[in-house]
Tab-separated table of C-alpha atoms in Angstrom:
chain	number	residue	atom	x	y	z
M	1	UNK	CA	0.256	0.145	-0.044
M	2	UNK	CA	2.841	2.286	0.667
M	3	UNK	CA	4.811	1.637	-2.295
M	4	UNK	CA	1.867	2.453	-4.362
M	5	UNK	CA	0.666	5.400	-1.942
M	6	UNK	CA	4.219	6.795	-2.710
M	7	UNK	CA	3.727	6.132	-6.263
M	8	UNK	CA	0.622	7.760	-6.752
M	9	UNK	CA	1.104	11.119	-4.724
M	10	UNK	CA	4.626	11.610	-5.959
M	11	UNK	CA	5.522	9.914	-9.086
M	12	UNK	CA	2.471	10.852	-11.108
M	13	UNK	CA	2.387	15.028	-11.979
M	14	UNK	CA	-0.289	16.821	-10.972
M	15	UNK	CA	-0.573	18.372	-14.653
M	16	UNK	CA	-0.974	14.725	-15.622
M	17	UNK	CA	-4.003	14.337	-13.589
M	18	UNK	CA	-7.462	14.724	-14.747
M	19	UNK	CA	-9.323	16.976	-12.736
M	20	UNK	CA	-12.715	15.734	-11.272
M	21	UNK	CA	-15.426	18.449	-10.420
M	22	UNK	CA	-19.268	18.431	-10.632
M	23	UNK	CA	-21.843	21.377	-9.634
M	24	UNK	CA	-22.518	20.033	-6.047
M	25	UNK	CA	-18.839	20.804	-5.223
M	26	UNK	CA	-19.629	24.768	-6.063
M	27	UNK	CA	-22.538	24.909	-3.373
M	28	UNK	CA	-20.579	22.913	-0.551
M	29	UNK	CA	-18.392	25.544	1.582
M	30	UNK	CA	-15.363	25.295	2.933
M	31	UNK	CA	-15.804	24.522	6.614
M	32	UNK	CA	-12.878	23.517	8.992
M	33	UNK	CA	-15.225	22.316	11.696
M	34	UNK	CA	-15.538	19.366	9.708
M	35	UNK	CA	-11.827	18.493	9.818
M	36	UNK	CA	-13.033	16.676	13.249
M	37	UNK	CA	-14.898	13.909	11.746
M	38	UNK	CA	-12.619	13.791	8.763
M	39	UNK	CA	-9.861	12.608	11.034
M	40	UNK	CA	-11.907	10.457	13.259
M	41	UNK	CA	-12.094	8.341	10.494
M	42	UNK	CA	-8.220	6.959	11.359
M	43	UNK	CA	-9.865	6.388	14.905
M	44	UNK	CA	-12.785	4.495	13.185
M	45	UNK	CA	-10.814	2.120	11.803
M	46	UNK	CA	-8.731	1.613	14.700
M	47	UNK	CA	-11.474	0.889	17.053
M	48	UNK	CA	-13.274	-1.480	14.103
M	49	UNK	CA	-10.259	-3.325	13.257
M	50	UNK	CA	-9.216	-3.492	17.246
M	51	UNK	CA	-12.738	-4.984	18.217
M	52	UNK	CA	-13.328	-7.250	15.527
M	53	UNK	CA	-9.652	-8.444	15.803
M	54	UNK	CA	-10.756	-9.369	19.747
M	55	UNK	CA	-14.592	-10.227	19.690
M	56	UNK	CA	-15.592	-11.303	15.841
M	57	UNK	CA	-12.925	-12.961	14.346
M	58	UNK	CA	-14.887	-13.624	11.244
M	59	UNK	CA	-16.429	-9.873	11.177
M	60	UNK	CA	-12.345	-8.841	11.455
M	61	UNK	CA	-11.408	-11.327	8.342
M	62	UNK	CA	-14.484	-9.774	6.380
M	63	UNK	CA	-13.597	-6.213	6.772
M	64	UNK	CA	-10.068	-6.866	5.956
M	65	UNK	CA	-10.931	-8.357	2.868
M	66	UNK	CA	-13.242	-5.544	2.274
M	67	UNK	CA	-10.524	-3.140	3.153
M	68	UNK	CA	-8.177	-4.773	0.838
M	69	UNK	CA	-10.363	-5.038	-1.904
M	70	UNK	CA	-11.126	-1.395	-2.136
M	71	UNK	CA	-7.204	-0.385	-1.578
M	72	UNK	CA	-6.519	-2.364	-4.583
M	73	UNK	CA	-9.429	-1.450	-7.017
M	74	UNK	CA	-8.749	2.507	-5.820
M	75	UNK	CA	-4.990	2.206	-6.446
M	76	UNK	CA	-5.658	0.400	-9.779
M	77	UNK	CA	-7.659	3.638	-10.759
M	78	UNK	CA	-5.283	6.021	-9.557
M	79	UNK	CA	-2.382	4.767	-11.725
M	80	UNK	CA	-4.618	3.856	-14.760
M	81	UNK	CA	-6.787	7.245	-14.352
M	82	UNK	CA	-5.062	9.768	-12.290
M	83	UNK	CA	-7.390	12.538	-11.021
M	84	UNK	CA	-6.883	15.679	-9.293
M	85	UNK	CA	-9.355	18.101	-7.337
M	86	UNK	CA	-8.849	21.698	-7.436
M	87	UNK	CA	-11.137	22.766	-5.081
M	88	UNK	CA	-8.966	23.761	-1.865
M	89	UNK	CA	-9.233	27.223	-1.228
M	90	UNK	CA	-6.330	29.565	-2.132
M	91	UNK	CA	-6.460	30.653	1.737
M	92	UNK	CA	-8.708	30.237	4.853
M	93	UNK	CA	-11.690	32.850	5.861
M	94	UNK	CA	-10.572	32.485	9.395
M	95	UNK	CA	-6.902	31.694	11.079
M	96	UNK	CA	-7.611	28.912	14.214
M	97	UNK	CA	-6.322	25.396	14.869
M	98	UNK	CA	-8.543	23.435	12.876
M	99	UNK	CA	-7.417	25.554	9.644
M	100	UNK	CA	-3.941	25.379	10.358
M	101	UNK	CA	-4.523	21.125	10.642
M	102	UNK	CA	-6.218	21.545	7.679
M	103	UNK	CA	-3.272	23.504	5.831
M	104	UNK	CA	-0.878	20.688	7.545
M	105	UNK	CA	-3.093	18.152	6.038
M	106	UNK	CA	-3.333	19.820	2.465
M	107	UNK	CA	0.687	19.741	2.383
M	108	UNK	CA	0.972	16.030	3.768
M	109	UNK	CA	-1.952	14.573	1.457
M	110	UNK	CA	-1.980	15.939	-2.200
M	111	UNK	CA	-4.768	17.111	-4.358
M	112	UNK	CA	-4.000	14.064	-6.473
M	113	UNK	CA	-4.989	10.257	-6.181
M	114	UNK	CA	-8.675	11.477	-4.876
M	115	UNK	CA	-11.390	9.924	-7.047
M	116	UNK	CA	-12.646	7.221	-5.581
M	117	UNK	CA	-12.643	8.381	-2.233
M	118	UNK	CA	-10.943	5.868	0.276
M	119	UNK	CA	-12.581	7.970	3.071
M	120	UNK	CA	-15.951	6.932	1.870
M	121	UNK	CA	-15.384	3.535	0.828
M	122	UNK	CA	-13.591	2.163	4.066
M	123	UNK	CA	-16.462	3.818	6.058
M	124	UNK	CA	-19.363	2.393	4.427
M	125	UNK	CA	-17.684	-0.885	4.842
M	126	UNK	CA	-16.818	-0.090	8.292
M	127	UNK	CA	-20.845	0.658	8.896
M	128	UNK	CA	-22.040	-2.515	7.271
M	129	UNK	CA	-19.458	-4.676	9.278
M	130	UNK	CA	-20.830	-2.506	12.365
M	131	UNK	CA	-24.533	-2.488	11.367
M	132	UNK	CA	-24.534	-6.518	11.148
M	133	UNK	CA	-22.658	-7.249	14.489
M	134	UNK	CA	-25.329	-8.973	16.711
M	135	UNK	CA	-23.362	-8.699	20.234
M	136	UNK	CA	-23.517	-4.579	19.729
M	137	UNK	CA	-25.732	-1.896	21.637
M	138	UNK	CA	-27.993	-0.428	19.060
M	139	UNK	CA	-26.962	3.371	20.570
M	140	UNK	CA	-23.188	1.981	19.066
M	141	UNK	CA	-24.692	1.078	15.670
M	142	UNK	CA	-26.318	4.458	15.334
M	143	UNK	CA	-23.467	6.521	16.341
M	144	UNK	CA	-21.200	4.725	14.032
M	145	UNK	CA	-23.689	5.313	10.948
M	146	UNK	CA	-24.077	9.237	12.405
M	147	UNK	CA	-20.269	9.064	12.368
M	148	UNK	CA	-19.815	7.417	8.642
M	149	UNK	CA	-22.260	9.747	7.610
M	150	UNK	CA	-20.346	12.944	9.053
M	151	UNK	CA	-16.996	11.821	7.450
M	152	UNK	CA	-18.444	11.288	4.341
M	153	UNK	CA	-19.534	14.548	3.999
M	154	UNK	CA	-16.513	16.015	5.661
M	155	UNK	CA	-13.778	14.937	2.909
M	156	UNK	CA	-16.285	17.424	0.689
M	157	UNK	CA	-16.844	19.863	3.283
M	158	UNK	CA	-12.689	20.708	3.675
M	159	UNK	CA	-12.581	20.192	-0.132
M	160	UNK	CA	-10.007	17.226	0.408
M	161	UNK	CA	-12.461	15.381	-1.994
M	162	UNK	CA	-15.152	16.317	-5.101
M	163	UNK	CA	-18.667	14.800	-4.824
M	164	UNK	CA	-17.320	12.827	-7.562
M	165	UNK	CA	-15.243	11.621	-5.339
M	166	UNK	CA	-17.866	10.245	-2.869
M	167	UNK	CA	-20.045	8.822	-5.365
M	168	UNK	CA	-17.730	6.929	-7.435
M	169	UNK	CA	-16.652	5.491	-4.241
M	170	UNK	CA	-20.069	3.586	-3.940
M	171	UNK	CA	-19.213	1.089	-6.708
M	172	UNK	CA	-16.024	0.173	-5.517
M	173	UNK	CA	-17.772	-0.873	-2.202
M	174	UNK	CA	-20.498	-2.477	-3.772
M	175	UNK	CA	-17.758	-4.663	-5.682
M	176	UNK	CA	-15.886	-5.298	-2.451
């Protein structure tokens, strides 16, 4: 994964990437508060994999298989049809901790290799596994679904992804 990530992020020139954009991108404003669910995605992955590894190995295996398939499919698309989004604000209206963290994120995670969104694909898979978990409280399942919706929205509100990237993740999820 890291070798392919390096390849897609650093060895494919931005000018060789096709811009992705749709009208919905112009309607969605930048909102730095969505960085919180965007970053929570990493926590949700660790919590989910940890829980299923310890308490439901079959679900852990299904989730790992799903993640591997979505990762391979997304990386294949990133390499064969490189994409970028040009939605990031040139400057932030507010100067606060969240906007500084978004700026750091932008510096670390380029605007290339964006379609389909792995944030969206992984999140939908995680929600699917949690909603099927029998030994899990209903409130946790509701929280996970809410968190996944917020994560999916966050990709667009912090201008890390186009709405196209979110919609493109759905077929990847269905295949996985």
